[in-house]
Coordinates of C-alpha atoms (C1' of nucleotides) in Angstrom, one line a residue:
Chain A
M1 CA -0.8 -35.1 -0.3
S2 CA 2.8 -36.1 0.6
A3 CA 6.1 -34.1 -0.5
H4 CA 6.3 -32.8 -3.5
P5 CA 9.6 -32.6 -5.7
D6 CA 8.8 -28.8 -7.1
T7 CA 9.0 -27.8 -2.8
A8 CA 12.8 -27.7 -3.6
L9 CA 11.7 -24.9 -5.8
Y10 CA 10.0 -22.9 -2.9
L11 CA 12.8 -23.9 -0.9
A12 CA 15.8 -22.5 -3.0
R13 CA 13.7 -19.2 -3.2
L14 CA 13.6 -18.8 0.5
E15 CA 17.1 -19.4 0.7
R16 CA 18.6 -17.7 -1.8
R17 CA 20.2 -15.1 0.8
Q18 CA 20.6 -17.2 4.0
P19 CA 21.0 -20.5 4.0
F20 CA 18.9 -22.6 6.1
S21 CA 19.9 -25.5 8.4
E22 CA 20.3 -29.1 7.6
R23 CA 17.2 -29.9 9.7
A24 CA 14.9 -27.4 8.1
R25 CA 15.7 -27.9 5.3
Q26 CA 14.8 -31.5 5.4
A27 CA 11.9 -30.7 7.3
F28 CA 10.8 -28.0 4.5
L29 CA 11.6 -30.8 2.1
A30 CA 8.9 -32.8 3.4
L31 CA 6.2 -30.6 4.1
P32 CA 3.0 -32.1 2.4
A33 CA 2.6 -30.3 -1.0
Q34 CA 0.0 -30.1 -3.8
R35 CA 0.5 -28.7 -7.5
Q36 CA -2.4 -26.7 -8.5
C37 CA -3.0 -26.4 -12.2
V38 CA -5.3 -23.4 -13.2
A39 CA -6.8 -22.1 -16.4
A40 CA -6.1 -18.9 -17.6
D41 CA -8.9 -15.5 -16.9
H42 CA -10.0 -17.5 -13.4
D43 CA -10.8 -15.7 -9.9
F44 CA -8.9 -18.8 -7.9
V45 CA -9.5 -16.6 -4.7
R46 CA -12.2 -14.3 -4.4
E47 CA -12.7 -12.0 -1.6
G48 CA -14.1 -13.3 1.5
D49 CA -13.0 -16.7 1.0
R50 CA -11.3 -18.8 3.5
P51 CA -8.6 -20.2 2.2
I52 CA -6.6 -23.0 3.9
Y53 CA -3.3 -23.2 2.1
S54 CA -0.6 -21.0 0.5
S55 CA 1.0 -21.1 -3.0
Y56 CA 4.0 -21.1 -4.5
L57 CA 3.7 -19.7 -8.1
K58 CA 6.0 -21.9 -10.8
E59 CA 4.8 -20.9 -13.6
G60 CA 2.3 -18.5 -14.9
F61 CA 1.3 -14.4 -14.1
V62 CA -1.6 -13.4 -11.8
S63 CA -3.0 -10.9 -9.9
R64 CA -4.2 -9.5 -6.7
Y65 CA -7.4 -7.2 -6.7
K66 CA -10.3 -5.8 -4.8
T67 CA -13.4 -4.4 -6.0
L68 CA -16.2 -2.4 -5.6
R69 CA -19.9 -2.6 -5.6
D70 CA -19.7 -0.7 -9.0
G71 CA -17.7 -3.0 -10.4
S72 CA -14.7 -0.9 -10.3
R73 CA -11.7 -3.4 -9.8
Q74 CA -8.2 -2.5 -8.4
I75 CA -5.8 -4.7 -9.2
V76 CA -2.8 -3.8 -6.3
G77 CA -0.3 -5.9 -6.6
F78 CA 1.4 -8.6 -9.9
H79 CA 3.2 -11.8 -9.3
V80 CA 5.3 -13.6 -11.1
P81 CA 7.0 -17.6 -11.1
G82 CA 8.9 -17.7 -7.9
D83 CA 6.2 -15.7 -6.0
M84 CA 4.4 -17.0 -2.9
V85 CA 1.3 -15.5 -4.0
D86 CA -1.0 -15.8 -0.6
L87 CA 0.9 -15.8 2.3
Q88 CA -0.5 -12.9 3.3
S89 CA -2.9 -15.3 3.9
A90 CA -1.5 -17.8 6.5
L91 CA -2.0 -15.8 9.4
V92 CA -5.3 -14.1 8.6
I93 CA -8.9 -16.4 8.2
V94 CA -11.1 -14.0 5.5
A95 CA -8.9 -13.1 2.2
D96 CA -8.9 -9.4 2.0
H97 CA -9.1 -9.5 -1.8
G98 CA -9.2 -11.5 -4.8
I99 CA -6.3 -13.7 -6.9
Y100 CA -6.9 -14.0 -11.0
S101 CA -4.5 -16.0 -13.3
H102 CA -4.2 -14.0 -16.3
I103 CA -2.8 -17.0 -18.4
A104 CA -2.6 -20.7 -17.0
C105 CA -0.8 -21.3 -13.9
T106 CA 0.9 -24.2 -11.9
L107 CA 1.1 -23.4 -8.5
I108 CA 2.5 -25.3 -5.7
A109 CA 0.2 -25.5 -2.3
F110 CA 1.1 -25.7 1.6
A111 CA -1.0 -25.7 3.8
H112 CA -1.1 -22.8 6.4
D113 CA -1.2 -24.9 9.5
D114 CA 2.1 -26.9 7.9
L115 CA 3.7 -23.4 6.8
L116 CA 3.0 -21.9 10.8
D117 CA 4.4 -25.1 12.3
I118 CA 7.6 -25.0 10.3
A119 CA 8.0 -21.2 10.9
E120 CA 7.8 -22.3 14.6
A121 CA 9.9 -25.0 14.5
F122 CA 12.6 -23.4 12.5
P123 CA 13.3 -19.6 13.2
E124 CA 15.1 -18.9 9.9
V125 CA 12.1 -20.2 8.1
G126 CA 10.2 -17.8 10.1
R127 CA 12.2 -14.9 9.6
A128 CA 12.3 -15.9 5.6
F129 CA 8.6 -15.7 5.7
W130 CA 8.3 -12.4 7.5
F131 CA 11.0 -11.0 4.6
D132 CA 8.7 -12.0 2.0
T133 CA 5.7 -10.3 3.8
L134 CA 7.8 -7.3 4.3
S135 CA 8.8 -7.3 0.5
D136 CA 5.1 -7.6 -0.8
A137 CA 4.5 -4.8 2.0
A138 CA 7.1 -2.5 0.2
V139 CA 5.6 -3.0 -3.0
F140 CA 1.9 -1.6 -2.1
R141 CA 3.3 1.3 -0.8
E142 CA 5.2 2.2 -4.1
W143 CA 2.6 1.2 -5.6
T144 CA 0.1 3.8 -3.2
F145 CA 2.5 6.3 -4.3
N146 CA 2.5 5.4 -8.0
V147 CA -1.9 5.6 -8.0
G148 CA -2.0 8.7 -5.9
R149 CA 0.6 10.9 -7.2
R150 CA 2.4 10.2 -10.4
S151 CA 0.7 11.6 -13.5
A152 CA -1.0 8.6 -15.9
P153 CA 2.2 8.3 -18.1
K154 CA 4.7 8.3 -15.2
A155 CA 2.3 5.9 -13.4
T156 CA 2.6 3.4 -16.7
A157 CA 6.3 4.0 -16.8
H158 CA 6.8 3.1 -13.5
L159 CA 4.8 0.3 -13.6
L160 CA 6.5 -1.2 -16.9
L161 CA 10.2 -0.7 -14.8
E162 CA 9.0 -2.8 -11.7
M163 CA 7.9 -5.6 -14.0
H164 CA 10.9 -5.3 -15.6
Y165 CA 13.2 -5.4 -12.7
R166 CA 10.8 -8.6 -11.4
F167 CA 11.2 -10.4 -14.6
A168 CA 14.9 -9.9 -14.9
A169 CA 15.6 -10.9 -11.5
I170 CA 14.1 -14.9 -12.2
G171 CA 15.6 -14.9 -16.0
M172 CA 12.5 -13.9 -17.6
S173 CA 14.1 -10.8 -19.5
D174 CA 17.1 -9.9 -21.7
G175 CA 18.5 -7.0 -21.0
E176 CA 15.8 -4.8 -22.2
S177 CA 12.3 -7.0 -23.3
F178 CA 9.8 -9.1 -21.6
E179 CA 6.6 -10.3 -22.1
L180 CA 4.0 -8.5 -19.5
P181 CA 1.0 -11.2 -20.0
V182 CA -2.1 -8.2 -19.0
T183 CA -4.2 -6.2 -21.4
Q184 CA -4.5 -2.4 -21.4
A185 CA -7.7 -3.1 -19.4
D186 CA -5.9 -5.1 -16.9
L187 CA -2.8 -1.9 -16.9
A188 CA -6.0 0.4 -16.2
D189 CA -7.2 -1.3 -12.8
A190 CA -3.2 -1.8 -11.8
L191 CA -3.0 2.5 -12.3
G192 CA -5.9 3.4 -11.1
I193 CA -6.8 5.1 -14.5
S194 CA -9.2 4.1 -17.1
A195 CA -8.0 1.5 -20.7
V196 CA -8.6 4.6 -23.2
H197 CA -6.3 6.3 -20.9
V198 CA -3.8 3.6 -20.4
N199 CA -3.5 3.1 -23.9
R200 CA -3.1 7.1 -24.9
S201 CA -0.3 7.1 -21.9
L202 CA 1.4 4.2 -23.8
Q203 CA 1.3 6.0 -26.7
S204 CA 3.1 8.9 -25.1
L205 CA 5.8 6.6 -24.0
R206 CA 6.3 5.1 -27.4
A207 CA 6.5 8.5 -28.9
E208 CA 9.0 9.5 -26.6
R209 CA 10.7 6.6 -27.6
L210 CA 11.2 5.5 -24.5
I211 CA 9.3 2.2 -24.9
R212 CA 8.5 -0.2 -28.1
T213 CA 5.3 -2.6 -27.7
F214 CA 5.0 -5.6 -29.7
R215 CA 2.4 -8.3 -28.9
K216 CA 2.5 -8.9 -25.3
T217 CA 6.0 -7.9 -25.2
V218 CA 7.2 -4.8 -23.9
T219 CA 10.9 -3.5 -25.3
I220 CA 12.4 -0.3 -23.1
E221 CA 14.1 1.7 -25.6
N222 CA 16.1 4.1 -23.8
M223 CA 16.1 2.5 -20.1
A224 CA 18.4 5.7 -18.2
R225 CA 15.8 8.2 -20.1
M226 CA 12.9 6.0 -18.7
I227 CA 13.7 5.4 -15.0
D228 CA 14.7 9.1 -15.2
F229 CA 11.1 9.8 -15.9
A230 CA 9.5 7.7 -14.1
E231 CA 12.0 8.4 -10.8
F232 CA 11.9 4.9 -10.5
D233 CA 14.6 3.3 -8.2
P234 CA 14.8 -0.4 -7.7
A235 CA 15.7 -0.1 -3.9
Y236 CA 12.1 -1.1 -2.8
L237 CA 12.4 -4.5 -4.7
H238 CA 14.9 -5.4 -2.1
P239 CA 17.3 -7.1 -5.0
E240 CA 19.4 -7.4 -2.4
G241 CA 17.5 -9.8 0.1
P242 CA 17.1 -9.4 3.7
R243 CA 19.6 -8.7 6.4
Q244 CA 22.3 -11.4 6.8
V245 CA 21.9 -12.9 10.7
R246 CA 24.5 -12.4 13.1
A247 CA 26.8 -11.1 9.7
A248 CA 29.4 -9.1 11.3
R249 CA 26.9 -7.1 13.2
D250 CA 28.1 -7.8 16.9
H251 CA 30.3 -5.2 17.4
R252 CA 27.6 -2.3 15.9
L253 CA 26.9 0.8 18.2
F254 CA 23.6 1.9 19.4
N255 CA 22.9 5.5 19.0
G256 CA 26.8 5.7 19.0
V257 CA 27.3 4.2 22.4
R258 CA 29.1 1.1 22.6
P259 CA 27.0 -1.1 24.5
E260 CA 29.5 -2.7 27.5
L261 CA 26.7 -4.5 29.1
R262 CA 24.3 -4.9 27.3
P263 CA 21.9 -7.8 28.4
T264 CA 20.6 -10.3 25.5
A265 CA 17.5 -11.8 24.5
S266 CA 20.1 -15.3 25.0
G267 CA 21.1 -14.7 27.7
I268 CA 17.7 -15.2 29.6
Chain B
M1 CA 21.1 2.0 27.5
S2 CA 19.7 -1.0 29.4
A3 CA 15.5 -2.2 29.9
H4 CA 13.2 0.4 30.0
P5 CA 9.8 0.3 32.1
D6 CA 7.6 0.8 29.4
T7 CA 8.7 -2.3 27.2
A8 CA 6.0 -3.6 29.1
L9 CA 3.6 -1.8 26.9
Y10 CA 4.6 -2.6 23.7
L11 CA 5.3 -6.6 25.2
A12 CA 1.1 -6.4 26.0
R13 CA 0.2 -5.1 22.6
L14 CA 2.2 -8.1 20.9
E15 CA 0.8 -10.5 23.2
R16 CA -3.3 -9.4 22.4
R17 CA -4.0 -12.0 21.0
Q18 CA -1.8 -15.2 21.6
P19 CA 0.5 -14.7 25.1
F20 CA 3.9 -15.5 25.2
S21 CA 5.9 -18.3 27.4
E22 CA 7.4 -16.9 30.4
R23 CA 10.2 -17.2 29.2
A24 CA 9.8 -15.3 25.6
R25 CA 8.2 -12.5 28.6
Q26 CA 11.2 -12.4 30.6
A27 CA 13.4 -12.4 27.5
F28 CA 11.7 -9.1 25.9
L29 CA 11.4 -7.0 29.0
A30 CA 15.2 -7.1 29.3
L31 CA 15.8 -5.8 25.9
P32 CA 17.3 -2.8 26.2
A33 CA 15.8 0.0 25.0
Q34 CA 15.7 3.6 25.1
R35 CA 12.6 6.8 25.3
Q36 CA 12.7 8.7 22.3
C37 CA 10.7 12.4 22.3
V38 CA 10.0 13.9 18.8
A39 CA 9.0 17.4 18.3
A40 CA 5.5 18.4 16.6
D41 CA 6.7 18.6 12.8
H42 CA 9.6 16.4 12.3
D43 CA 10.6 14.4 9.6
F44 CA 12.4 12.1 12.1
V45 CA 13.5 9.1 9.2
R46 CA 13.8 10.1 5.9
E47 CA 13.8 8.1 2.9
G48 CA 17.8 6.8 2.0
D49 CA 18.5 6.7 6.0
R50 CA 19.8 3.6 7.5
P51 CA 17.7 3.3 10.2
I52 CA 19.0 0.5 13.3
Y53 CA 16.5 0.6 15.7
S54 CA 12.6 0.8 15.5
S55 CA 10.4 2.6 17.7
Y56 CA 7.0 1.9 19.4
L57 CA 5.0 4.7 19.5
K58 CA 3.7 5.3 22.9
E59 CA 1.9 8.6 22.3
G60 CA 1.4 10.8 19.1
F61 CA 0.8 10.5 15.5
V62 CA 3.1 10.1 12.7
S63 CA 2.9 9.5 9.4
R64 CA 4.7 7.7 6.7
Y65 CA 5.3 9.4 3.2
K66 CA 7.3 9.2 -0.3
T67 CA 8.3 12.0 -2.3
L68 CA 8.5 13.1 -6.0
R69 CA 11.2 15.6 -7.3
D70 CA 8.9 17.9 -7.3
G71 CA 7.5 17.7 -3.9
S72 CA 4.4 16.5 -4.4
R73 CA 4.2 13.9 -1.2
Q74 CA 1.8 11.2 -0.9
I75 CA 1.2 9.5 2.7
V76 CA 1.2 6.1 2.5
G77 CA -0.4 5.4 6.3
F78 CA -0.4 6.6 9.5
H79 CA 0.2 5.4 13.2
V80 CA -1.3 5.6 16.5
P81 CA -0.3 5.3 19.9
G82 CA 0.2 1.2 20.2
D83 CA 1.6 0.7 16.9
M84 CA 5.2 -0.2 15.6
V85 CA 6.1 2.6 13.8
D86 CA 9.2 1.0 11.8
L87 CA 9.3 -2.7 12.5
Q88 CA 9.6 -2.2 8.5
S89 CA 12.6 -1.3 8.6
A90 CA 14.1 -4.1 10.6
L91 CA 15.0 -6.4 8.1
V92 CA 16.2 -3.9 5.4
I93 CA 18.8 -1.6 5.4
V94 CA 17.6 1.3 3.5
A95 CA 14.9 3.2 4.7
D96 CA 12.5 3.3 1.3
H97 CA 10.0 6.4 2.9
G98 CA 9.8 9.3 5.5
I99 CA 8.4 9.2 8.6
Y100 CA 7.0 12.5 10.1
S101 CA 5.6 13.7 13.4
H102 CA 2.4 15.6 13.0
I103 CA 2.3 16.1 17.1
A104 CA 4.9 16.0 19.4
C105 CA 5.6 12.1 20.3
T106 CA 7.3 9.7 22.6
L107 CA 8.1 6.6 21.6
I108 CA 10.2 3.7 22.8
A109 CA 13.3 2.7 20.6
F110 CA 14.6 -0.8 19.7
A111 CA 17.8 -2.0 18.4
H112 CA 17.3 -4.1 15.3
D113 CA 19.4 -7.0 16.0
D114 CA 18.0 -7.0 19.4
L115 CA 14.4 -7.9 17.8
L116 CA 15.9 -10.3 15.3
D117 CA 17.6 -12.2 18.1
I118 CA 14.3 -12.5 20.2
A119 CA 12.7 -13.4 17.5
E120 CA 14.8 -15.7 16.2
A121 CA 15.2 -17.1 20.2
F122 CA 11.2 -17.3 20.2
P123 CA 9.1 -18.3 17.6
E124 CA 6.2 -16.6 19.4
V125 CA 8.0 -13.5 19.3
G126 CA 8.6 -13.8 15.8
R127 CA 5.3 -14.7 14.4
A128 CA 4.3 -11.8 16.4
F129 CA 6.1 -9.6 14.2
W130 CA 5.4 -11.2 10.9
F131 CA 1.4 -10.3 12.0
D132 CA 2.7 -7.0 12.5
T133 CA 4.2 -6.6 9.0
L134 CA 1.6 -8.6 7.5
S135 CA -1.3 -6.2 8.9
D136 CA 0.6 -3.3 8.1
A137 CA 0.5 -4.7 4.1
A138 CA -3.1 -5.3 4.6
V139 CA -3.4 -1.7 5.2
F140 CA -1.7 -0.6 2.4
R141 CA -3.3 -2.6 0.0
E142 CA -6.7 -0.8 1.2
W143 CA -4.7 2.7 0.7
T144 CA -3.9 1.3 -2.6
F145 CA -7.4 0.9 -3.5
N146 CA -9.1 3.9 -2.0
V147 CA -6.8 6.1 -3.9
G148 CA -7.2 4.5 -7.1
R149 CA -10.8 3.9 -7.3
R150 CA -13.0 5.7 -4.9
S151 CA -14.0 9.0 -5.7
A152 CA -12.5 12.2 -3.6
P153 CA -15.4 11.9 -1.0
K154 CA -15.4 7.9 -0.8
A155 CA -11.9 7.9 -0.3
T156 CA -12.3 10.5 2.4
A157 CA -15.1 8.9 4.0
H158 CA -13.1 5.5 4.2
L159 CA -10.4 7.3 5.9
L160 CA -11.7 8.7 8.6
L161 CA -13.6 5.2 8.7
E162 CA -9.9 3.7 8.9
M163 CA -9.1 6.1 11.9
H164 CA -12.1 5.8 13.7
Y165 CA -11.8 2.4 13.4
R166 CA -8.0 2.6 14.8
F167 CA -8.6 5.2 17.3
A168 CA -11.9 3.2 18.6
A169 CA -9.2 -0.1 19.2
I170 CA -6.8 1.8 21.7
G171 CA -9.7 4.0 23.8
M172 CA -9.1 7.0 21.9
S173 CA -12.5 7.4 21.0
D174 CA -15.9 7.7 22.2
G175 CA -18.3 5.8 19.9
E176 CA -18.7 8.6 17.4
S177 CA -15.9 10.9 17.5
F178 CA -12.0 11.6 17.5
E179 CA -9.4 13.9 17.7
L180 CA -7.4 13.4 14.2
P181 CA -4.2 15.4 14.4
V182 CA -3.7 16.6 11.0
T183 CA -4.5 19.4 7.8
Q184 CA -6.7 19.0 5.2
A185 CA -3.1 19.2 3.6
D186 CA -2.1 16.0 5.1
L187 CA -5.4 14.1 4.1
A188 CA -4.9 15.4 0.8
D189 CA -1.2 13.9 0.7
A190 CA -2.5 10.6 1.8
L191 CA -5.6 11.0 -0.5
G192 CA -3.4 11.6 -3.5
I193 CA -5.4 14.7 -4.3
S194 CA -5.2 18.2 -3.8
A195 CA -5.9 20.8 -0.6
V196 CA -8.9 22.0 -2.5
H197 CA -10.8 19.4 -2.9
V198 CA -10.5 17.5 0.5
N199 CA -12.1 20.5 1.6
R200 CA -14.6 20.3 -0.8
S201 CA -14.7 16.8 -0.3
L202 CA -15.5 16.9 3.6
Q203 CA -18.2 19.7 3.0
S204 CA -20.1 17.3 0.9
L205 CA -19.8 15.2 3.7
R206 CA -20.9 17.8 6.0
A207 CA -23.9 18.4 3.8
E208 CA -25.1 14.5 3.6
R209 CA -25.2 14.9 6.9
L210 CA -22.2 11.9 7.3
I211 CA -20.0 13.9 9.6
R212 CA -19.3 17.2 11.8
T213 CA -16.0 18.9 12.7
F214 CA -14.9 21.1 14.8
R215 CA -11.4 21.8 15.0
K216 CA -9.1 18.9 15.1
T217 CA -12.1 16.8 16.3
V218 CA -14.3 14.6 13.4
T219 CA -17.5 13.1 14.7
I220 CA -19.5 10.7 12.9
E221 CA -22.9 11.5 12.4
N222 CA -24.5 9.0 10.9
M223 CA -22.1 5.5 11.1
A224 CA -24.6 2.9 9.2
R225 CA -24.8 5.7 6.2
M226 CA -21.3 7.0 6.2
I227 CA -20.0 3.2 6.3
D228 CA -22.1 2.3 3.5
F229 CA -21.3 5.1 1.7
A230 CA -17.7 4.5 1.7
E231 CA -18.3 0.7 1.6
F232 CA -16.0 0.7 4.6
D233 CA -15.2 -3.3 5.4
P234 CA -13.2 -3.5 8.5
A235 CA -12.4 -7.0 7.8
Y236 CA -8.7 -5.4 6.5
L237 CA -7.6 -4.2 9.9
H238 CA -7.6 -7.7 11.5
P239 CA -9.2 -6.5 14.9
E240 CA -9.6 -10.2 15.9
G241 CA -5.6 -10.3 15.9
P242 CA -3.8 -13.5 14.2
R243 CA -4.6 -17.0 13.8
Q244 CA -4.1 -19.1 17.0
V245 CA -1.8 -21.6 17.0
R246 CA -3.0 -25.2 17.6
A247 CA -6.4 -24.2 18.8
A248 CA -8.5 -26.8 18.0
R249 CA -7.0 -26.8 14.4
D250 CA -5.6 -30.3 14.1
H251 CA -8.8 -32.1 12.7
R252 CA -8.8 -29.9 10.1
L253 CA -9.1 -30.9 6.4
F254 CA -7.1 -30.4 3.4
N255 CA -8.8 -30.3 0.1
G256 CA -11.3 -32.4 1.6
V257 CA -9.3 -34.9 2.4
R258 CA -8.4 -36.0 5.9
P259 CA -4.4 -36.3 6.1
E260 CA -4.4 -39.9 7.6
L261 CA -0.5 -40.3 6.8
R262 CA 0.6 -36.6 6.5
P263 CA 4.3 -36.1 7.4
T264 CA 4.6 -33.1 10.2
A265 CA 7.5 -30.4 10.3
S266 CA 7.9 -31.6 13.7
G267 CA 8.2 -35.2 12.8
I268 CA 12.0 -34.7 11.8
Chain C
dC1 C1' -13.5 -17.6 -41.5
dG2 C1' -16.3 -15.8 -38.0
dA3 C1' -16.7 -14.8 -33.2
dA4 C1' -14.8 -12.1 -29.5
dG5 C1' -11.9 -9.6 -27.6
dT6 C1' -8.4 -6.1 -27.8
dT7 C1' -6.3 -1.7 -29.4
dT8 C1' -7.1 2.3 -31.5
dT9 C1' -9.8 7.0 -32.8
dG10 C1' -12.6 10.8 -31.3
dA11 C1' -15.9 14.2 -28.9
dG12 C1' -18.0 15.6 -25.5
dG13 C1' -18.2 16.3 -20.3
dA14 C1' -17.2 15.4 -15.4
dC15 C1' -13.9 15.8 -11.5
dC16 C1' -10.3 17.4 -9.7
dT17 C1' -6.1 21.1 -10.5
dT18 C1' -3.9 25.2 -9.8
dC19 C1' -3.6 29.9 -8.7
dA20 C1' -5.2 33.6 -5.8
dA21 C1' -7.1 35.7 -2.2
dA22 C1' -10.3 36.0 1.6
dA23 C1' -11.6 34.4 6.3
dG24 C1' -10.7 32.2 10.4
dT25 C1' -7.9 30.1 13.7
dT26 C1' -3.8 29.2 16.4
dG27 C1' 0.5 30.3 18.3
dT28 C1' 3.9 33.8 20.0
dG29 C1' 5.2 37.4 22.5
dG30 C1' 5.6 41.9 24.5
Chain D
dC1 C1' -4.3 39.1 27.7
dC2 C1' -3.9 41.5 23.2
dA3 C1' -1.9 42.4 18.9
dC4 C1' 0.3 40.2 15.1
dA5 C1' 2.5 36.8 12.3
dA6 C1' 1.9 32.5 10.7
dC7 C1' -1.1 28.9 9.6
dT8 C1' -5.7 26.5 8.0
dT9 C1' -9.3 26.8 5.6
dT10 C1' -12.6 28.3 3.0
dT11 C1' -13.9 30.5 -1.6
dG12 C1' -13.7 31.8 -6.7
dA13 C1' -12.8 31.1 -11.8
dA14 C1' -10.2 29.0 -15.3
dG15 C1' -8.0 25.3 -17.1
dG16 C1' -6.1 20.1 -18.0
dT17 C1' -5.9 15.5 -16.6
dC18 C1' -8.6 12.1 -16.9
dC19 C1' -13.4 9.9 -17.7
dT20 C1' -17.6 7.7 -20.6
dC21 C1' -19.3 6.4 -24.5
dA22 C1' -19.2 4.7 -29.0
dA23 C1' -17.6 3.0 -33.1
dA24 C1' -13.5 1.4 -36.3
dA25 C1' -9.3 -1.0 -36.6
dC26 C1' -6.7 -4.4 -35.8
dT27 C1' -6.1 -8.9 -33.2
dT28 C1' -6.6 -13.7 -31.4
dC29 C1' -9.1 -17.9 -31.2
dG30 C1' -11.5 -21.9 -32.2

DNA sequence: CGAAGTTTTGAGGACCTTCAAAAGTTGTGG
DNA sequence: CCACAACTTTTGAAGGTCCTCAAAACTTCG
């Protein structure tokens, strides 16, 4: 186990909006990492596992899920290439959900200990991890909303739009089409409805000329009407990345009062 | 705006499982903070706001929510005293959800800039923030599951158990009773069902002798059967806190291989 | 080409919703 | 401290969304 050339991919992702210091970058590239290949249709993390590494998804498509005694499954999130699949587990001992590969995946695994160490040594790295977790959390909130309060057709449309935006952000969508490697039964588990009802929801979207599908490829026929129908607002995906550190934010007012004698964190 | 004695409460919360260094502690206590009082039944953050501070909830009870055009509302989380209500927004510009006070609340507000600065200056503080966000994320996942795949009575039972555990953790529950300052309409918004159906779900729980209610006080009559009925596992609440740093984790194996010549992050 | 998996269709039924009104509770002002 | 208004909980009834079961049509893969 030693440094791996693909680590640079993950580094680039973390630095997307906010470059690291040169020392942090070098330390990051030196992290021991391991390439993992997972075949399609595998539960490669299970609820109750105690994973000791987190993985960057280089290629593939995975879901996180929870299951009930009777076998019913709720998918609580999808991951596309470029996502950190399981940073969630770095600070926690026992996984509270499973991870499933819908297609063959290649991942780059980092030991939790190493991730925690580097976050401790370089605050900008810790902040990037924090932002990643926060970004995931925003998606979970939106899913709760989707599952709880939108009708099946609207929830389906909303999920398709989310996936469209996420694939577009990594260059895996032309303006309107993308490949979504899941079955209707998987969509059902993500939407909290039955597979039969997913089928009928998709039919209604097709009848409204909002989408077309061919094999696993989804085409959004009328983006504007689709966005309106689903009440989709991409803000929760935080495409703009995290706030910048110290970018013209020194003269900000707080509660309308300019702080003249504010003690500062670094002034100790 | 200057240091506030109640900051110590928040500090104690963050240090619960992992003490900070003395310097971090001093810097933290010197953070400028402001006490806020919010009356009951106020939306004190709205979707689309650009908050510039995050608040520690000293007393009260709030929910986070999202709304649809037609006015239907999904509550995506509750917060009890001791929680950081809106750390989510520290790294992000625009709030993607609102915050509502169910009863009168007192909060301690910290400027985002100050929180980001101190997280940058002291890695243990950054890690504590990261863990807080991660812990929230685990709750959001569980809610998606609850809303998507549990029947109304089971979902109701699950939510009551979550609140029981969270109140118990802050000493606001004897073994079985706690005060939940929300209406059945609020529970409906949290569960993604109608208020009428919440009422009927509660009746079925009462008929099964799982709970009793009196005004806003909920009593869990038979904890064991309730936990079994709701398939509740408190692991997602992370009562044990985050993993410790460097606590006997140096000789851990990675993928079954003892790393002899592992480059380390600190070895740069 | 056959087997296995996925999508589609149909029908009946369960869960949950909406609307509406009654009963009970909480809060406020005189 | 009572009276009244506003809100919350409860009940009933009708209806819609979504579910389950089952089978047929279609696709994918070895």
